[in-house]
Amino acid sequence: GAVVSQHPSRVICKSGTSVKIECRSLDFQATTMFWYRQFPKQSLMLMATSNEGSKATYEQGVEKDKFLINHASLTLSTLTVTSAHPEDSSFYICSARKGPGGSNQPQHFGDGTRLSIL
Amino acid sequence: TQLLEQSPQFLSIQEGENLTVYCNSSSVFSSLQWYRQEPGEGPVLLVTVVTGGEVKKLKRLTFQFGDARKDSSLHITAAQPGDTGLYLCAGARGGNTPLVFGKGTRLSVIA
């Protein structure tokens, strides 16, 4: 199978803290990784696309200085929420896609990180 | 503009009933993927359909890709409480682009 591990699964911290979320593809090399945000009872909202070794591509309205993405290897991408505030509280999910094959390759998802900023 | 219109948005049925979820678009997709997500977890891939007119079966679930590759459906036969969850369709637009997700169908199967 294709396993994606996301860590931590839950974070509760004070306003102003920076939080790092890791996403690892455990048994395949992920040329491309994606970061999503999901609000309660809604679908996934794409935040950014991350390609190994290059800068992430952010969706319109997503602050790149607020949500720092690093994809340093073919098996690891990280999302850092800098100076988090209560409005950043959400469910963040990463996914990884095997390469090559492009968008027809399935995206495999981590189990998400529930971020709560007090 | 939502590229993929998924319907119904919510569905509550009794155990044993059949149901169909629809995913429609005016755009052509190179493939379409269906996912199921349970609360507090990430989506899990159910199937990928690639060829226009393709039908795939996964136990009681039947997936169909439209001939023109603009729409897809998921049919569940004899639904069970374990089928409860959020069903998401996602279309691939080719190249290295991200998937386009529908808004999801929240299914509740009552015993």
Tab-separated table of N, CA and C in Angstrom, chain A:
chain	number	residue	atom	x	y	z
A	1	GLY	N	0.821	-1.204	0.000
A	1	GLY	CA	0.000	0.000	0.000
A	1	GLY	C	0.845	1.238	0.000
A	2	ALA	N	0.188	2.372	0.009
A	2	ALA	CA	0.864	3.662	0.036
A	2	ALA	C	0.479	4.352	1.330
A	3	VAL	N	1.445	4.483	2.212
A	3	VAL	CA	1.156	5.008	3.541
A	3	VAL	C	1.762	6.382	3.726
A	4	VAL	N	0.941	7.287	4.212
A	4	VAL	CA	1.396	8.640	4.525
A	4	VAL	C	1.195	8.871	6.015
A	5	SER	N	2.264	9.262	6.665
A	5	SER	CA	2.218	9.496	8.103
A	5	SER	C	2.275	10.987	8.384
A	6	GLN	N	1.359	11.468	9.192
A	6	GLN	CA	1.328	12.891	9.532
A	6	GLN	C	1.454	13.021	11.043
A	7	HIS	N	2.285	13.969	11.457
A	7	HIS	CA	2.560	14.116	12.886
A	7	HIS	C	2.766	15.580	13.251
A	8	PRO	N	2.246	16.080	14.334
A	8	PRO	CA	1.444	15.364	15.330
A	8	PRO	C	-0.016	15.254	14.886
A	9	SER	N	-0.784	14.465	15.581
A	9	SER	CA	-2.195	14.320	15.229
A	9	SER	C	-3.033	15.421	15.870
A	10	ARG	N	-2.505	15.957	16.975
A	10	ARG	CA	-3.256	17.024	17.637
A	10	ARG	C	-2.278	17.955	18.332
A	11	VAL	N	-2.560	19.247	18.210
A	11	VAL	CA	-1.730	20.256	18.868
A	11	VAL	C	-2.637	21.287	19.520
A	12	ILE	N	-2.359	21.569	20.772
A	12	ILE	CA	-3.047	22.646	21.470
A	12	ILE	C	-1.974	23.578	22.004
A	13	CYS	N	-2.027	24.845	21.592
A	13	CYS	CA	-0.983	25.746	22.055
A	13	CYS	C	-1.505	27.171	22.165
A	14	LYS	N	-0.669	28.010	22.756
A	14	LYS	CA	-1.064	29.398	23.001
A	14	LYS	C	-0.890	30.240	21.735
A	15	SER	N	-1.651	31.302	21.666
A	15	SER	CA	-1.547	32.240	20.561
A	15	SER	C	-0.132	32.797	20.481
A	16	GLY	N	0.403	32.901	19.263
A	16	GLY	CA	1.747	33.413	19.064
A	16	GLY	C	2.789	32.323	18.874
A	17	THR	N	2.423	31.099	19.175
A	17	THR	CA	3.343	29.964	19.014
A	17	THR	C	3.429	29.565	17.545
A	18	SER	N	4.591	29.090	17.154
A	18	SER	CA	4.737	28.515	15.814
A	18	SER	C	4.641	27.002	15.922
A	19	VAL	N	3.951	26.402	14.996
A	19	VAL	CA	3.685	24.960	15.048
A	19	VAL	C	4.160	24.308	13.757
A	20	LYS	N	4.917	23.235	13.897
A	20	LYS	CA	5.398	22.508	12.726
A	20	LYS	C	4.666	21.179	12.609
A	21	ILE	N	4.183	20.896	11.400
A	21	ILE	CA	3.507	19.626	11.114
A	21	ILE	C	4.326	18.892	10.072
A	22	GLU	N	4.577	17.611	10.325
A	22	GLU	CA	5.366	16.803	9.399
A	22	GLU	C	4.484	15.834	8.621
A	23	CYS	N	4.852	15.625	7.381
A	23	CYS	CA	4.146	14.684	6.512
A	23	CYS	C	5.183	13.802	5.834
A	24	ARG	N	5.089	12.508	6.068
A	24	ARG	CA	6.064	11.576	5.505
A	24	ARG	C	5.383	10.499	4.671
A	25	SER	N	5.954	10.232	3.499
A	25	SER	CA	5.511	9.074	2.724
A	25	SER	C	6.401	7.920	3.150
A	26	LEU	N	5.793	6.866	3.685
A	26	LEU	CA	6.576	5.817	4.342
A	26	LEU	C	7.101	4.760	3.387
A	27	ASP	N	6.389	4.471	2.323
A	27	ASP	CA	6.811	3.358	1.471
A	27	ASP	C	6.856	3.735	0.003
A	28	PHE	N	6.918	5.032	-0.285
A	28	PHE	CA	7.075	5.450	-1.671
A	28	PHE	C	7.690	6.839	-1.698
A	29	GLN	N	8.203	7.188	-2.849
A	29	GLN	CA	8.786	8.522	-3.004
A	29	GLN	C	7.732	9.463	-3.571
A	30	ALA	N	7.554	10.560	-2.893
A	30	ALA	CA	6.513	11.517	-3.262
A	30	ALA	C	7.144	12.736	-3.923
A	31	THR	N	7.015	12.782	-5.232
A	31	THR	CA	7.538	13.935	-5.947
A	31	THR	C	6.777	15.195	-5.554
A	32	THR	N	5.484	15.001	-5.337
A	32	THR	CA	4.616	16.135	-5.034
A	32	THR	C	3.821	15.858	-3.775
A	33	MET	N	3.752	16.860	-2.927
A	33	MET	CA	2.920	16.770	-1.733
A	33	MET	C	2.000	17.974	-1.687
A	34	PHE	N	0.868	17.790	-1.062
A	34	PHE	CA	-0.138	18.841	-1.002
A	34	PHE	C	-0.540	19.076	0.447
A	35	TRP	N	-0.872	20.310	0.755
A	35	TRP	CA	-1.375	20.647	2.087
A	35	TRP	C	-2.776	21.230	1.961
A	36	TYR	N	-3.665	20.671	2.788
A	36	TYR	CA	-5.066	21.090	2.774
A	36	TYR	C	-5.475	21.561	4.164
A	37	ARG	N	-6.532	22.350	4.143
A	37	ARG	CA	-7.168	22.770	5.395
A	37	ARG	C	-8.632	22.374	5.265
A	38	GLN	N	-9.186	21.870	6.339
A	38	GLN	CA	-10.572	21.434	6.290
A	38	GLN	C	-11.334	22.011	7.468
A	39	PHE	N	-12.389	22.751	7.157
A	39	PHE	CA	-13.251	23.292	8.200
A	39	PHE	C	-14.331	22.264	8.518
A	40	PRO	N	-14.943	22.357	9.697
A	40	PRO	CA	-15.929	21.354	10.111
A	40	PRO	C	-17.019	21.133	9.070
A	41	LYS	N	-17.246	19.897	8.761
A	41	LYS	CA	-18.312	19.463	7.856
A	41	LYS	C	-18.167	20.040	6.457
A	42	GLN	N	-16.946	20.367	6.065
A	42	GLN	CA	-16.717	20.871	4.715
A	42	GLN	C	-15.686	20.013	3.997
A	43	SER	N	-15.537	20.288	2.730
A	43	SER	CA	-14.567	19.550	1.931
A	43	SER	C	-13.168	20.110	2.162
A	44	LEU	N	-12.212	19.567	1.444
A	44	LEU	CA	-10.826	19.974	1.581
A	44	LEU	C	-10.562	21.260	0.823
A	45	MET	N	-9.802	22.145	1.428
A	45	MET	CA	-9.399	23.375	0.750
A	45	MET	C	-7.890	23.331	0.533
A	46	LEU	N	-7.471	23.311	-0.710
A	46	LEU	CA	-6.042	23.240	-1.012
A	46	LEU	C	-5.350	24.520	-0.589
A	47	MET	N	-4.265	24.371	0.150
A	47	MET	CA	-3.480	25.520	0.575
A	47	MET	C	-2.274	25.711	-0.342
A	48	ALA	N	-1.565	24.617	-0.614
A	48	ALA	CA	-0.339	24.752	-1.392
A	48	ALA	C	0.076	23.408	-1.964
A	49	THR	N	0.833	23.483	-3.052
A	49	THR	CA	1.425	22.317	-3.687
A	49	THR	C	2.927	22.408	-3.500
A	50	SER	N	3.514	21.304	-3.082
A	50	SER	CA	4.930	21.301	-2.760
A	50	SER	C	5.659	20.264	-3.602
A	51	ASN	N	6.653	20.707	-4.356
A	51	ASN	CA	7.480	19.796	-5.135
A	51	ASN	C	8.865	19.717	-4.511
A	52	GLU	N	9.374	18.515	-4.435
A	52	GLU	CA	10.666	18.286	-3.790
A	52	GLU	C	11.752	19.155	-4.405
A	53	GLY	N	12.429	19.876	-3.554
A	53	GLY	CA	13.563	20.682	-3.985
A	53	GLY	C	13.225	22.031	-4.569
A	54	SER	N	11.956	22.383	-4.607
A	54	SER	CA	11.600	23.695	-5.145
A	54	SER	C	10.608	24.395	-4.225
A	55	LYS	N	10.366	25.655	-4.482
A	55	LYS	CA	9.450	26.427	-3.647
A	55	LYS	C	8.014	25.950	-3.844
A	56	ALA	N	7.252	26.035	-2.777
A	56	ALA	CA	5.858	25.621	-2.854
A	56	ALA	C	5.044	26.626	-3.650
A	57	THR	N	3.993	26.138	-4.267
A	57	THR	CA	3.039	26.992	-4.976
A	57	THR	C	1.809	27.147	-4.107
A	58	TYR	N	1.521	28.384	-3.714
A	58	TYR	CA	0.419	28.646	-2.800
A	58	TYR	C	-0.853	29.032	-3.564
A	59	GLU	N	-1.977	28.603	-3.042
A	59	GLU	CA	-3.268	28.989	-3.614
A	59	GLU	C	-3.585	30.436	-3.241
A	60	GLN	N	-4.440	31.028	-4.040
A	60	GLN	CA	-4.811	32.424	-3.814
A	60	GLN	C	-5.416	32.587	-2.428
A	61	GLY	N	-4.946	33.591	-1.720
A	61	GLY	CA	-5.487	33.872	-0.399
A	61	GLY	C	-4.736	33.213	0.731
A	62	VAL	N	-3.786	32.340	0.422
A	62	VAL	CA	-3.000	31.675	1.462
A	62	VAL	C	-1.682	32.425	1.623
A	63	GLU	N	-1.411	32.876	2.831
A	63	GLU	CA	-0.210	33.675	3.085
A	63	GLU	C	1.018	32.771	3.179
A	64	LYS	N	1.950	32.957	2.277
A	64	LYS	CA	3.131	32.090	2.267
A	64	LYS	C	4.059	32.366	3.444
A	65	ASP	N	4.023	33.580	3.979
A	65	ASP	CA	4.858	33.886	5.143
A	65	ASP	C	4.234	33.367	6.425
A	66	LYS	N	2.958	33.086	6.381
A	66	LYS	CA	2.235	32.556	7.534
A	66	LYS	C	2.344	31.030	7.580
A	67	PHE	N	2.235	30.435	6.415
A	67	PHE	CA	2.259	28.976	6.299
A	67	PHE	C	3.504	28.587	5.504
A	68	LEU	N	4.573	28.283	6.227
A	68	LEU	CA	5.845	27.954	5.590
A	68	LEU	C	5.892	26.481	5.240
A	69	ILE	N	6.200	26.189	3.995
A	69	ILE	CA	6.247	24.796	3.547
A	69	ILE	C	7.643	24.479	3.060
A	70	ASN	N	8.144	23.344	3.523
A	70	ASN	CA	9.455	22.857	3.109
A	70	ASN	C	9.323	21.419	2.636
A	71	HIS	N	9.887	21.119	1.489
A	71	HIS	CA	9.826	19.758	0.930
A	71	HIS	C	11.260	19.365	0.567
A	72	ALA	N	12.028	19.071	1.605
A	72	ALA	CA	13.472	18.895	1.439
A	72	ALA	C	13.863	17.544	0.866
A	73	SER	N	12.992	16.557	0.986
A	73	SER	CA	13.320	15.231	0.454
A	73	SER	C	12.083	14.634	-0.191
A	74	LEU	N	12.273	13.492	-0.855
A	74	LEU	CA	11.157	12.847	-1.553
A	74	LEU	C	10.196	12.140	-0.604
A	75	THR	N	10.491	12.156	0.680
A	75	THR	CA	9.609	11.486	1.625
A	75	THR	C	9.141	12.387	2.763
A	76	LEU	N	9.527	13.656	2.740
A	76	LEU	CA	9.170	14.523	3.853
A	76	LEU	C	8.818	15.929	3.397
A	77	SER	N	7.668	16.400	3.856
A	77	SER	CA	7.293	17.796	3.686
A	77	SER	C	6.824	18.305	5.039
A	78	THR	N	7.111	19.552	5.325
A	78	THR	CA	6.667	20.127	6.595
A	78	THR	C	5.887	21.415	6.340
A	79	LEU	N	4.906	21.629	7.187
A	79	LEU	CA	4.122	22.863	7.183
A	79	LEU	C	4.314	23.523	8.537
A	80	THR	N	4.794	24.757	8.541
A	80	THR	CA	4.946	25.490	9.790
A	80	THR	C	3.965	26.644	9.806
A	81	VAL	N	3.092	26.636	10.793
A	81	VAL	CA	2.163	27.744	10.995
A	81	VAL	C	2.853	28.720	11.935
A	82	THR	N	3.253	29.862	11.399
A	82	THR	CA	4.039	30.803	12.191
A	82	THR	C	3.130	31.754	12.969
A	83	SER	N	3.525	32.032	14.207
A	83	SER	CA	2.786	32.945	15.066
A	83	SER	C	1.273	32.676	14.961
A	84	ALA	N	0.919	31.463	15.333
A	84	ALA	CA	-0.473	31.019	15.164
A	84	ALA	C	-1.429	31.808	16.043
A	85	HIS	N	-2.615	32.059	15.493
A	85	HIS	CA	-3.677	32.748	16.220
A	85	HIS	C	-4.931	31.875	16.203
A	86	PRO	N	-5.905	32.172	17.042
A	86	PRO	CA	-7.105	31.322	17.109
A	86	PRO	C	-7.773	31.070	15.765
A	87	GLU	N	-7.720	32.032	14.869
A	87	GLU	CA	-8.351	31.831	13.556
A	87	GLU	C	-7.614	30.811	12.694
A	88	ASP	N	-6.414	30.431	13.111
A	88	ASP	CA	-5.664	29.384	12.404
A	88	ASP	C	-6.059	27.988	12.869
A	89	SER	N	-6.879	27.926	13.909
A	89	SER	CA	-7.336	26.631	14.400
A	89	SER	C	-8.114	25.921	13.300
A	90	SER	N	-7.748	24.687	13.036
A	90	SER	CA	-8.386	23.954	11.939
A	90	SER	C	-7.848	22.534	11.899
A	91	PHE	N	-8.314	21.780	10.931
A	91	PHE	CA	-7.824	20.434	10.654
A	91	PHE	C	-6.958	20.535	9.401
A	92	TYR	N	-5.677	20.239	9.543
A	92	TYR	CA	-4.745	20.338	8.430
A	92	TYR	C	-4.391	18.921	7.960
A	93	ILE	N	-4.483	18.703	6.657
A	93	ILE	CA	-4.226	17.372	6.106
A	93	ILE	C	-3.212	17.484	4.981
A	94	CYS	N	-2.265	16.558	4.975
A	94	CYS	CA	-1.312	16.514	3.867
A	94	CYS	C	-1.633	15.314	2.989
A	95	SER	N	-1.199	15.381	1.763
A	95	SER	CA	-1.277	14.206	0.902
A	95	SER	C	-0.036	14.139	0.041
A	96	ALA	N	0.263	12.951	-0.412
A	96	ALA	CA	1.458	12.725	-1.211
A	96	ALA	C	1.095	11.938	-2.446
A	97	ARG	N	1.777	12.279	-3.513
A	97	ARG	CA	1.500	11.601	-4.780
A	97	ARG	C	2.790	10.979	-5.305
A	98	LYS	N	2.693	9.724	-5.739
A	98	LYS	CA	3.862	9.063	-6.302
A	98	LYS	C	4.223	9.727	-7.617
A	99	GLY	N	5.496	9.757	-7.920
A	99	GLY	CA	5.881	10.278	-9.212
A	99	GLY	C	6.647	9.232	-9.989
A	100	PRO	N	6.682	9.307	-11.308
A	100	PRO	CA	5.958	10.228	-12.173
A	100	PRO	C	4.532	9.762	-12.398
A	101	GLY	N	3.851	10.362	-13.326
A	101	GLY	CA	2.479	9.978	-13.641
A	101	GLY	C	1.527	11.148	-13.524
A	102	GLY	N	1.983	12.209	-12.839
A	102	GLY	CA	1.167	13.412	-12.763
A	102	GLY	C	-0.120	13.214	-12.012
A	103	SER	N	-1.135	13.979	-12.419
A	103	SER	CA	-2.358	14.056	-11.623
A	103	SER	C	-3.182	12.782	-11.678
A	104	ASN	N	-2.923	11.868	-12.607
A	104	ASN	CA	-3.663	10.618	-12.632
A	104	ASN	C	-3.211	9.650	-11.546
A	105	GLN	N	-2.066	9.915	-10.975
A	105	GLN	CA	-1.647	9.112	-9.829
A	105	GLN	C	-2.506	9.490	-8.630
A	106	PRO	N	-2.948	8.520	-7.850
A	106	PRO	CA	-3.774	8.849	-6.688
A	106	PRO	C	-2.994	9.625	-5.641
A	107	GLN	N	-3.702	10.455	-4.924
A	107	GLN	CA	-3.126	11.153	-3.782
A	107	GLN	C	-3.469	10.357	-2.525
A	108	HIS	N	-2.453	10.110	-1.724
A	108	HIS	CA	-2.637	9.369	-0.486
A	108	HIS	C	-2.515	10.344	0.673
A	109	PHE	N	-3.468	10.264	1.576
A	109	PHE	CA	-3.584	11.271	2.623
A	109	PHE	C	-3.073	10.788	3.978
A	110	GLY	N	-2.533	11.753	4.729
A	110	GLY	CA	-2.244	11.504	6.129
A	110	GLY	C	-3.538	11.565	6.917
A	111	ASP	N	-3.436	11.300	8.211
A	111	ASP	CA	-4.620	11.294	9.061
A	111	ASP	C	-4.972	12.661	9.631
A	112	GLY	N	-4.208	13.674	9.233
A	112	GLY	CA	-4.575	15.028	9.634
A	112	GLY	C	-4.010	15.448	10.968
A	113	THR	N	-3.966	16.752	11.151
A	113	THR	CA	-3.524	17.356	12.418
A	113	THR	C	-4.589	18.340	12.861
A	114	ARG	N	-5.103	18.109	14.056
A	114	ARG	CA	-6.100	19.025	14.625
A	114	ARG	C	-5.349	20.099	15.398
A	115	LEU	N	-5.355	21.310	14.894
A	115	LEU	CA	-4.631	22.417	15.527
A	115	LEU	C	-5.614	23.319	16.262
A	116	SER	N	-5.388	23.509	17.539
A	116	SER	CA	-6.234	24.364	18.369
A	116	SER	C	-5.366	25.435	19.010
A	117	ILE	N	-5.654	26.683	18.696
A	117	ILE	CA	-4.878	27.794	19.239
A	117	ILE	C	-5.738	28.515	20.277
A	118	LEU	N	-5.211	28.606	21.472
A	118	LEU	CA	-5.988	29.184	22.570
A	118	LEU	C	-5.807	30.697	22.657
